[in-house]
Amino acid sequence: MQQDFDVEYVIGSPKVEAALSEAAALPPFSEQALQFLSVLSGLALKDAEGHVYPDVVTFGFWCRKASLMKQRAMYDDLSVRLGRGVVFHVAPSNVAVNFAYSCVAAFLAGNASVVRLPSKKFPQVDIFCRLWREALAQVPELQQYFLFVRYGHEDEVNARYSSLADTRVIWGGDETIRRFRQYPLKPRANEVTFADRFSLAVIEADRYMASEGKDALAQAFYNDTYLSDQQACTSPHLVVWFGERTAEARRAFWERLHDLVAKEYDFSAVQAVDKYDALLRLGAEMKLRQVKMEDQLVVRAEAEKLTPRLMEVRTGSGFFVEYIADDLAELYPVWGTMTQTVSYFGFTSKEIQATVMAGCPRGVDRIVPIGHTLDFSLFWDGYDLIRSMSRVVGVV
């Protein structure tokens, strides 16, 4: 690990940085990429320290060669594509493993990467960087494709890495996007931005009550929400109920979730105050009615109607707005441009997809079962990451 003035080189060095523009633009899903990721996957799946963290294990499964070949099969134009060159990734501060997936997507698309690591200290980040170094030790000819750095909010460094980029990928939300757009890109460079987003869950109450997997669903919903303090863009903040047995289902669902949170979640007094403050403010502004719970571990507020303003409610730490609906089409007011993921139980994905396509909303980019909102995909926020970070070599 080297230090160069205001930049900490976690993976790579000033020498690697200087040589980034000389790295060959590879074809998507190249043999080099598949070889390296196979090594990295094996290390992640065998690592004793990494096994403590489910997101490290999930990453290891995701980048197995068999998994990547399935994703490769979704593309029919790879023979005429090459990487764009250098991708500069600005990772979010609130999600530990995002930077790793972003870098892997860029490498699969054929590019070298500069990764600005999360500012928040996550154990998983240190684990990933150690595994990355171990993998590069086995495939040293690929060292020129990876530069992982840490630094503060220095304009000069942001501008430096932006000027190197053929693609800039910004995961940090609206404010980060606005800040980075002051740093010019190359004339032919493109940009992939991931803005602040809103997500929700839909549950069919009658099918929930008939299910024998209520405890498993509570765990799945917990993973979608509390593992990231609801700070991930995929975490549901609104839960919409359907069916005849909504009263029974809601009671059973939230009681199970509460018991799980009490056992597994590290809750602070500050979080309780923040949620209570949000409840009072939103109750006055939007006529949300508090649903009584025994403590502040799970805070629920019921909405009289769905409005676009609800898409801005992202308090976190276990604050949920609920609504009882008769039909999926009632969700159109909250399927605006800010809406990313709809997670579901008791519906089929095709039912939800059909409603989305029929209504032509400007939002909803992902439809996944509850428990899978954090699963990474090469199709994210409406972007095809492989095509966004590669170019077509046209022949006439």
CSV table of C-alpha atoms in Angstrom, one decimal:
chain,number,residue,atom,x,y,z
A,1,MET,CA,0.0,0.0,0.0
A,2,GLN,CA,1.6,3.3,-1.1
A,3,GLN,CA,0.8,6.9,-0.4
A,4,ASP,CA,1.2,9.6,-3.0
A,5,PHE,CA,0.5,13.0,-1.4
A,6,ASP,CA,-3.3,13.1,-0.9
A,7,VAL,CA,-4.0,9.7,-2.5
A,8,GLU,CA,-3.7,6.3,-0.7
A,9,TYR,CA,-3.0,3.5,-3.2
A,10,VAL,CA,-4.8,0.5,-1.8
A,11,ILE,CA,-4.3,-1.6,-4.9
A,12,GLY,CA,-1.9,-0.4,-7.6
A,13,SER,CA,0.6,2.4,-7.5
A,14,PRO,CA,1.5,5.7,-9.2
A,15,LYS,CA,3.3,3.5,-11.8
A,16,VAL,CA,0.0,1.6,-12.5
A,17,GLU,CA,-1.9,4.9,-12.7
A,18,ALA,CA,0.5,6.3,-15.2
A,19,ALA,CA,0.1,3.1,-17.4
A,20,LEU,CA,-3.7,2.9,-17.3
A,21,SER,CA,-4.2,4.5,-20.7
A,22,GLU,CA,-1.9,1.8,-22.2
A,23,ALA,CA,-4.0,-1.1,-21.0
A,24,ALA,CA,-5.6,-2.9,-24.0
A,25,ALA,CA,-9.3,-2.6,-24.5
A,26,LEU,CA,-10.5,-6.2,-24.2
A,27,PRO,CA,-13.6,-7.9,-25.6
A,28,PRO,CA,-16.5,-8.3,-23.2
A,29,PHE,CA,-16.3,-11.5,-21.2
A,30,SER,CA,-12.7,-12.0,-22.3
A,31,GLU,CA,-10.7,-15.1,-21.3
A,32,GLN,CA,-8.5,-12.8,-19.2
A,33,ALA,CA,-11.5,-11.5,-17.2
A,34,LEU,CA,-13.1,-15.0,-16.8
A,35,GLN,CA,-9.7,-16.4,-15.6
A,36,PHE,CA,-9.1,-13.6,-13.0
A,37,LEU,CA,-12.7,-13.7,-11.7
A,38,SER,CA,-12.6,-17.4,-11.4
A,39,VAL,CA,-9.5,-17.1,-9.1
A,40,LEU,CA,-11.1,-14.2,-7.2
A,41,SER,CA,-14.3,-16.2,-6.7
A,42,GLY,CA,-12.5,-19.2,-5.4
A,43,LEU,CA,-10.6,-17.1,-2.9
A,44,ALA,CA,-13.8,-15.4,-1.7
A,45,LEU,CA,-15.6,-18.7,-1.2
A,46,LYS,CA,-12.8,-20.2,0.7
A,47,ASP,CA,-11.8,-17.3,2.9
A,48,ALA,CA,-12.5,-17.8,6.6
A,49,GLU,CA,-12.7,-14.1,7.4
A,50,GLY,CA,-15.0,-13.5,4.5
A,51,HIS,CA,-17.5,-16.2,5.5
A,52,VAL,CA,-18.5,-14.0,8.4
A,53,TYR,CA,-20.1,-11.6,5.9
A,54,PRO,CA,-22.9,-12.9,3.6
A,55,ASP,CA,-22.2,-10.2,1.0
A,56,VAL,CA,-18.6,-11.5,0.5
A,57,VAL,CA,-19.9,-15.1,0.0
A,58,THR,CA,-22.7,-13.8,-2.3
A,59,PHE,CA,-20.0,-12.0,-4.4
A,60,GLY,CA,-18.0,-15.2,-4.7
A,61,PHE,CA,-21.0,-17.1,-6.0
A,62,TRP,CA,-21.9,-14.3,-8.4
A,63,CYS,CA,-18.5,-14.2,-10.1
A,64,ARG,CA,-18.0,-17.9,-10.6
A,65,LYS,CA,-17.3,-18.8,-14.2
A,66,ALA,CA,-20.5,-20.8,-14.5
A,67,SER,CA,-22.5,-17.8,-13.3
A,68,LEU,CA,-20.7,-15.4,-15.6
A,69,MET,CA,-21.2,-17.7,-18.6
A,70,LYS,CA,-25.0,-17.6,-18.0
A,71,GLN,CA,-24.8,-13.8,-18.0
A,72,ARG,CA,-22.7,-13.8,-21.1
A,73,ALA,CA,-25.4,-15.8,-22.9
A,74,MET,CA,-27.7,-12.8,-22.7
A,75,TYR,CA,-25.6,-10.9,-25.2
A,76,ASP,CA,-25.6,-11.6,-29.0
A,77,ASP,CA,-23.2,-8.9,-30.2
A,78,LEU,CA,-20.1,-9.5,-28.1
A,79,SER,CA,-18.0,-10.4,-31.2
A,80,VAL,CA,-18.1,-6.8,-32.4
A,81,ARG,CA,-17.6,-5.1,-29.0
A,82,LEU,CA,-14.5,-3.9,-27.2
A,83,GLY,CA,-14.0,-2.0,-23.9
A,84,ARG,CA,-14.0,1.8,-23.9
A,85,GLY,CA,-10.7,2.1,-22.0
A,86,VAL,CA,-10.5,3.4,-18.5
A,87,VAL,CA,-13.5,3.5,-16.1
A,88,PHE,CA,-13.5,5.8,-13.1
A,89,HIS,CA,-15.8,4.4,-10.3
A,90,VAL,CA,-17.1,6.7,-7.5
A,91,ALA,CA,-18.4,4.2,-5.0
A,92,PRO,CA,-21.2,5.0,-2.5
A,93,SER,CA,-20.2,5.5,1.1
A,94,ASN,CA,-23.1,3.4,2.5
A,95,VAL,CA,-22.8,0.1,0.7
A,96,ALA,CA,-19.8,-2.1,1.4
A,97,VAL,CA,-19.5,-4.3,-1.7
A,98,ASN,CA,-20.8,-2.0,-4.4
A,99,PHE,CA,-17.4,-1.0,-5.6
A,100,ALA,CA,-16.4,-4.6,-6.2
A,101,TYR,CA,-19.4,-5.3,-8.4
A,102,SER,CA,-18.9,-2.1,-10.3
A,103,CYS,CA,-15.3,-2.8,-11.0
A,104,VAL,CA,-16.1,-6.4,-12.1
A,105,ALA,CA,-18.8,-5.1,-14.5
A,106,ALA,CA,-16.2,-2.8,-16.0
A,107,PHE,CA,-13.6,-5.5,-16.3
A,108,LEU,CA,-16.2,-7.9,-17.9
A,109,ALA,CA,-17.0,-5.1,-20.4
A,110,GLY,CA,-13.3,-4.9,-21.3
A,111,ASN,CA,-11.9,-2.0,-19.3
A,112,ALA,CA,-9.3,-1.0,-16.8
A,113,SER,CA,-10.6,0.7,-13.6
A,114,VAL,CA,-9.8,3.4,-11.2
A,115,VAL,CA,-12.0,2.8,-8.1
A,116,ARG,CA,-12.5,5.4,-5.4
A,117,LEU,CA,-13.2,3.2,-2.4
A,118,PRO,CA,-16.0,4.0,0.1
A,119,SER,CA,-15.2,6.7,2.6
A,120,LYS,CA,-16.9,4.7,5.4
A,121,LYS,CA,-14.8,1.9,7.0
A,122,PHE,CA,-16.3,-1.5,6.2
A,123,PRO,CA,-14.5,-4.7,7.2
A,124,GLN,CA,-15.8,-6.2,3.9
A,125,VAL,CA,-13.8,-3.5,1.9
A,126,ASP,CA,-10.6,-4.6,3.6
A,127,ILE,CA,-11.4,-8.2,2.9
A,128,PHE,CA,-12.2,-7.6,-0.7
A,129,CYS,CA,-9.0,-5.6,-1.3
A,130,ARG,CA,-6.9,-8.4,0.4
A,131,LEU,CA,-8.6,-11.0,-1.9
A,132,TRP,CA,-8.0,-8.8,-4.9
A,133,ARG,CA,-4.3,-8.6,-4.2
A,134,GLU,CA,-4.1,-12.3,-3.7
A,135,ALA,CA,-5.8,-12.9,-7.0
A,136,LEU,CA,-3.5,-10.5,-8.8
A,137,ALA,CA,-0.5,-12.3,-7.3
A,138,GLN,CA,-1.8,-15.4,-9.2
A,139,VAL,CA,-2.5,-13.4,-12.4
A,140,PRO,CA,0.1,-10.6,-12.3
A,141,GLU,CA,-0.2,-9.7,-16.0
A,142,LEU,CA,-3.6,-8.1,-15.1
A,143,GLN,CA,-2.2,-5.7,-12.5
A,144,GLN,CA,-2.4,-2.8,-14.9
A,145,TYR,CA,-6.2,-3.1,-15.0
A,146,PHE,CA,-6.9,-2.2,-11.3
A,147,LEU,CA,-6.2,0.9,-9.3
A,148,PHE,CA,-8.1,1.2,-6.0
A,149,VAL,CA,-7.6,4.5,-4.1
A,150,ARG,CA,-8.8,6.4,-1.1
A,151,TYR,CA,-8.8,10.1,-0.8
A,152,GLY,CA,-11.0,12.9,0.6
A,153,HIS,CA,-13.0,15.5,-1.3
A,154,GLU,CA,-10.1,17.1,-3.1
A,155,ASP,CA,-11.1,18.8,-6.3
A,156,GLU,CA,-7.7,18.3,-7.9
A,157,VAL,CA,-7.8,14.5,-7.5
A,158,ASN,CA,-11.4,14.2,-8.6
A,159,ALA,CA,-10.5,16.2,-11.7
A,160,ARG,CA,-7.4,14.1,-12.3
A,161,TYR,CA,-9.2,10.8,-12.4
A,162,SER,CA,-12.2,12.2,-14.3
A,163,SER,CA,-9.8,13.4,-17.0
A,164,LEU,CA,-8.4,9.8,-17.3
A,165,ALA,CA,-11.8,8.3,-17.7
A,166,ASP,CA,-13.4,7.0,-20.9
A,167,THR,CA,-16.4,6.2,-18.8
A,168,ARG,CA,-17.3,7.6,-15.4
A,169,VAL,CA,-19.6,5.7,-13.1
A,170,ILE,CA,-21.1,7.5,-10.1
A,171,TRP,CA,-23.0,5.6,-7.5
A,172,GLY,CA,-23.2,8.2,-4.7
A,173,GLY,CA,-26.7,9.7,-5.4
A,174,ASP,CA,-27.9,13.2,-6.5
A,175,GLU,CA,-25.5,15.3,-4.5
A,176,THR,CA,-22.4,13.3,-5.6
A,177,ILE,CA,-23.5,13.4,-9.2
A,178,ARG,CA,-23.9,17.2,-9.1
A,179,ARG,CA,-20.5,17.6,-7.5
A,180,PHE,CA,-18.6,15.4,-10.0
A,181,ARG,CA,-20.2,17.0,-13.0
A,182,GLN,CA,-18.0,20.0,-12.4
A,183,TYR,CA,-15.0,17.9,-13.4
A,184,PRO,CA,-14.7,17.6,-17.2
A,185,LEU,CA,-14.5,14.3,-19.0
A,186,LYS,CA,-12.8,13.6,-22.3
A,187,PRO,CA,-14.8,14.7,-25.3
A,188,ARG,CA,-15.7,11.1,-26.2
A,189,ALA,CA,-16.2,9.9,-22.6
A,190,ASN,CA,-19.6,8.8,-21.4
A,191,GLU,CA,-21.1,8.7,-17.9
A,192,VAL,CA,-23.3,6.2,-16.0
A,193,THR,CA,-25.0,7.8,-13.0
A,194,PHE,CA,-27.0,6.2,-10.2
A,195,ALA,CA,-29.1,8.8,-8.6
A,196,ASP,CA,-31.1,8.7,-5.3
A,197,ARG,CA,-33.8,6.1,-5.7
A,198,PHE,CA,-36.9,4.8,-3.9
A,199,SER,CA,-38.0,1.1,-3.6
A,200,LEU,CA,-41.1,-0.6,-2.3
A,201,ALA,CA,-42.5,-4.1,-1.5
A,202,VAL,CA,-45.8,-5.6,-2.3
A,203,ILE,CA,-47.4,-8.5,-0.4
A,204,GLU,CA,-50.5,-10.5,-1.1
A,205,ALA,CA,-52.0,-11.1,2.3
A,206,ASP,CA,-54.1,-14.2,1.6
A,207,ARG,CA,-51.1,-16.0,0.1
A,208,TYR,CA,-48.9,-14.8,2.9
A,209,MET,CA,-51.3,-16.3,5.5
A,210,ALA,CA,-51.4,-19.6,3.6
A,211,SER,CA,-47.6,-19.7,3.4
A,212,GLU,CA,-45.5,-22.0,5.7
A,213,GLY,CA,-42.5,-19.7,5.1
A,214,LYS,CA,-43.4,-16.8,7.3
A,215,ASP,CA,-40.2,-16.9,9.3
A,216,ALA,CA,-38.1,-17.2,6.2
A,217,LEU,CA,-39.9,-14.2,4.6
A,218,ALA,CA,-39.2,-12.1,7.8
A,219,GLN,CA,-35.5,-13.0,7.5
A,220,ALA,CA,-35.6,-12.1,3.8
A,221,PHE,CA,-37.2,-8.7,4.4
A,222,TYR,CA,-34.8,-8.1,7.3
A,223,ASN,CA,-31.9,-8.7,4.9
A,224,ASP,CA,-33.3,-6.3,2.3
A,225,THR,CA,-33.8,-3.5,4.9
A,226,TYR,CA,-31.9,-3.7,8.2
A,227,LEU,CA,-28.6,-5.0,6.9
A,228,SER,CA,-28.1,-1.7,5.2
A,229,ASP,CA,-30.2,0.4,7.6
A,230,GLN,CA,-32.5,1.0,4.6
A,231,GLN,CA,-29.7,3.1,3.1
A,232,ALA,CA,-29.3,1.0,0.0
A,233,CYS,CA,-31.3,2.3,-3.0
A,234,THR,CA,-32.9,-1.2,-3.3
A,235,SER,CA,-34.3,-1.2,0.3
A,236,PRO,CA,-38.1,-0.9,0.5
A,237,HIS,CA,-39.5,2.0,2.5
A,238,LEU,CA,-43.1,1.5,1.4
A,239,VAL,CA,-45.0,-1.8,1.9
A,240,VAL,CA,-48.3,-2.2,0.0
A,241,TRP,CA,-50.7,-4.9,1.1
A,242,PHE,CA,-53.4,-6.7,-1.0
A,243,GLY,CA,-56.1,-9.2,-0.3
A,244,GLU,CA,-58.8,-10.0,2.2
A,245,ARG,CA,-56.7,-10.9,5.2
A,246,THR,CA,-54.5,-7.8,5.4
A,247,ALA,CA,-55.2,-7.2,9.1
A,248,GLU,CA,-54.0,-10.7,10.1
A,249,ALA,CA,-51.1,-10.7,7.6
A,250,ARG,CA,-49.8,-7.4,8.8
A,251,ARG,CA,-49.9,-8.4,12.4
A,252,ALA,CA,-48.1,-11.7,11.7
A,253,PHE,CA,-45.5,-10.2,9.4
A,254,TRP,CA,-44.5,-7.2,11.6
A,255,GLU,CA,-44.4,-9.3,14.8
A,256,ARG,CA,-42.0,-11.7,13.2
A,257,LEU,CA,-39.9,-9.0,11.8
A,258,HIS,CA,-39.8,-7.2,15.2
A,259,ASP,CA,-38.6,-10.4,17.0
A,260,LEU,CA,-35.9,-10.7,14.4
A,261,VAL,CA,-34.8,-7.1,14.7
A,262,ALA,CA,-34.7,-7.3,18.6
A,263,LYS,CA,-32.4,-10.4,18.3
A,264,GLU,CA,-30.1,-9.3,15.5
A,265,TYR,CA,-30.1,-5.6,15.0
A,266,ASP,CA,-27.8,-3.1,16.8
A,267,PHE,CA,-30.2,-0.2,17.6
A,268,SER,CA,-29.1,3.1,19.0
A,269,ALA,CA,-31.1,5.8,20.8
A,270,VAL,CA,-30.2,8.3,18.1
A,271,GLN,CA,-32.0,6.2,15.5
A,272,ALA,CA,-35.1,6.0,17.7
A,273,VAL,CA,-35.1,9.8,18.0
A,274,ASP,CA,-34.7,10.2,14.3
A,275,LYS,CA,-37.5,7.9,13.5
A,276,TYR,CA,-39.9,9.5,16.0
A,277,ASP,CA,-39.0,13.0,14.6
A,278,ALA,CA,-39.7,11.7,11.0
A,279,LEU,CA,-43.0,10.2,12.1
A,280,LEU,CA,-44.2,13.6,13.6
A,281,ARG,CA,-43.1,15.6,10.6
A,282,LEU,CA,-44.5,13.3,8.0
A,283,GLY,CA,-47.7,12.8,10.0
A,284,ALA,CA,-48.3,16.5,10.0
A,285,GLU,CA,-47.4,17.0,6.4
A,286,MET,CA,-48.8,13.9,4.7
A,287,LYS,CA,-51.5,12.7,7.1
A,288,LEU,CA,-49.6,9.5,7.9
A,289,ARG,CA,-51.2,7.6,10.8
A,290,GLN,CA,-48.8,5.8,13.2
A,291,VAL,CA,-49.5,2.1,13.6
A,292,LYS,CA,-48.8,1.2,17.2
A,293,MET,CA,-45.8,-1.1,18.0
A,294,GLU,CA,-44.3,-2.0,21.3
A,295,ASP,CA,-41.1,0.0,20.8
A,296,GLN,CA,-39.1,1.9,18.1
A,297,LEU,CA,-37.3,-1.0,16.6
A,298,VAL,CA,-40.0,-1.1,13.8
A,299,VAL,CA,-41.8,2.1,13.1
A,300,ARG,CA,-44.9,2.0,10.9
A,301,ALA,CA,-47.0,4.7,9.4
A,302,GLU,CA,-50.1,4.1,7.3
A,303,ALA,CA,-50.9,6.3,4.3
A,304,GLU,CA,-54.4,7.3,3.4
A,305,LYS,CA,-53.5,7.5,-0.3
A,306,LEU,CA,-50.4,7.0,-2.5
A,307,THR,CA,-48.8,10.2,-3.7
A,308,PRO,CA,-45.5,11.0,-5.5
A,309,ARG,CA,-44.4,12.7,-2.3
A,310,LEU,CA,-44.1,9.3,-0.6
A,311,MET,CA,-41.1,8.5,-2.9
A,312,GLU,CA,-39.1,11.0,-0.9
A,313,VAL,CA,-39.7,9.2,2.4
A,314,ARG,CA,-36.4,7.4,3.1
A,315,THR,CA,-35.9,7.8,6.9
A,316,GLY,CA,-34.1,4.5,7.4
A,317,SER,CA,-33.3,2.2,10.4
A,318,GLY,CA,-36.6,0.5,10.2
A,319,PHE,CA,-39.2,3.2,9.3
A,320,PHE,CA,-41.9,1.9,7.0
A,321,VAL,CA,-45.0,3.5,5.3
A,322,GLU,CA,-47.9,1.1,4.7
A,323,TYR,CA,-50.8,1.2,2.3
A,324,ILE,CA,-53.7,-1.2,1.6
A,325,ALA,CA,-54.6,-1.5,-2.0
A,326,ASP,CA,-57.1,-3.4,-4.1
A,327,ASP,CA,-55.1,-3.5,-7.4
A,328,LEU,CA,-51.5,-3.2,-8.5
A,329,ALA,CA,-52.6,-0.3,-10.8
A,330,GLU,CA,-53.1,1.8,-7.7
A,331,LEU,CA,-49.3,2.0,-7.4
A,332,TYR,CA,-48.8,4.2,-10.5
A,333,PRO,CA,-48.5,7.4,-8.4
A,334,VAL,CA,-45.4,6.0,-6.7
A,335,TRP,CA,-43.9,4.6,-9.8
A,336,GLY,CA,-42.2,7.8,-10.9
A,337,THR,CA,-38.6,8.3,-12.0
A,338,MET,CA,-37.3,7.9,-8.5
A,339,THR,CA,-38.6,4.4,-8.1
A,340,GLN,CA,-36.1,1.6,-8.7
A,341,THR,CA,-37.0,-1.8,-7.2
A,342,VAL,CA,-40.4,-3.5,-6.6
A,343,SER,CA,-39.9,-6.6,-4.4
A,344,TYR,CA,-42.8,-9.0,-4.0
A,345,PHE,CA,-44.4,-11.9,-2.2
A,346,GLY,CA,-47.6,-13.6,-3.3
A,347,PHE,CA,-47.5,-12.3,-6.9
A,348,THR,CA,-45.6,-13.5,-9.9
A,349,SER,CA,-43.0,-11.3,-11.5
A,350,LYS,CA,-45.0,-11.4,-14.7
A,351,GLU,CA,-48.1,-10.0,-13.0
A,352,ILE,CA,-46.1,-7.0,-11.8
A,353,GLN,CA,-44.3,-6.6,-15.1
A,354,ALA,CA,-47.6,-6.6,-17.0
A,355,THR,CA,-49.0,-3.8,-14.8
A,356,VAL,CA,-45.8,-1.8,-15.2
A,357,MET,CA,-45.8,-2.1,-19.0
A,358,ALA,CA,-49.5,-1.4,-19.2
A,359,GLY,CA,-49.2,1.8,-17.3
A,360,CYS,CA,-46.0,3.1,-18.9
A,361,PRO,CA,-44.6,4.7,-15.8
A,362,ARG,CA,-41.3,6.6,-15.9
A,363,GLY,CA,-40.0,4.5,-13.0
A,364,VAL,CA,-39.5,0.9,-11.9
A,365,ASP,CA,-36.3,-0.7,-13.2
A,366,ARG,CA,-36.2,-4.0,-11.2
A,367,ILE,CA,-38.8,-6.5,-10.1
A,368,VAL,CA,-37.4,-9.1,-7.7
A,369,PRO,CA,-38.7,-11.4,-4.9
A,370,ILE,CA,-38.4,-10.1,-1.3
A,371,GLY,CA,-35.0,-11.1,-0.1
A,372,HIS,CA,-33.2,-10.5,-3.4
A,373,THR,CA,-33.2,-6.7,-3.6
A,374,LEU,CA,-29.5,-6.5,-3.0
A,375,ASP,CA,-28.6,-9.2,-5.7
A,376,PHE,CA,-26.4,-7.5,-8.2
A,377,SER,CA,-27.1,-7.7,-11.9
A,378,LEU,CA,-25.4,-6.4,-15.0
A,379,PHE,CA,-28.8,-4.7,-15.7
A,380,TRP,CA,-29.1,-2.0,-13.0
A,381,ASP,CA,-31.2,1.1,-12.7
A,382,GLY,CA,-32.3,0.6,-16.3
A,383,TYR,CA,-28.7,0.5,-17.6
A,384,ASP,CA,-27.1,-2.4,-19.4
A,385,LEU,CA,-23.7,-2.1,-17.8
A,386,ILE,CA,-21.8,-4.2,-20.4
A,387,ARG,CA,-23.1,-2.2,-23.3
A,388,SER,CA,-22.8,1.1,-21.4
A,389,MET,CA,-19.1,0.5,-20.8
A,390,SER,CA,-18.1,-1.0,-24.2
A,391,ARG,CA,-18.2,0.2,-27.8
A,392,VAL,CA,-19.3,-1.4,-31.1
A,393,VAL,CA,-16.8,-1.8,-33.9
A,394,GLY,CA,-19.1,-1.3,-36.9
A,395,VAL,CA,-18.5,-2.7,-40.3
A,396,VAL,CA,-20.3,-1.5,-43.4
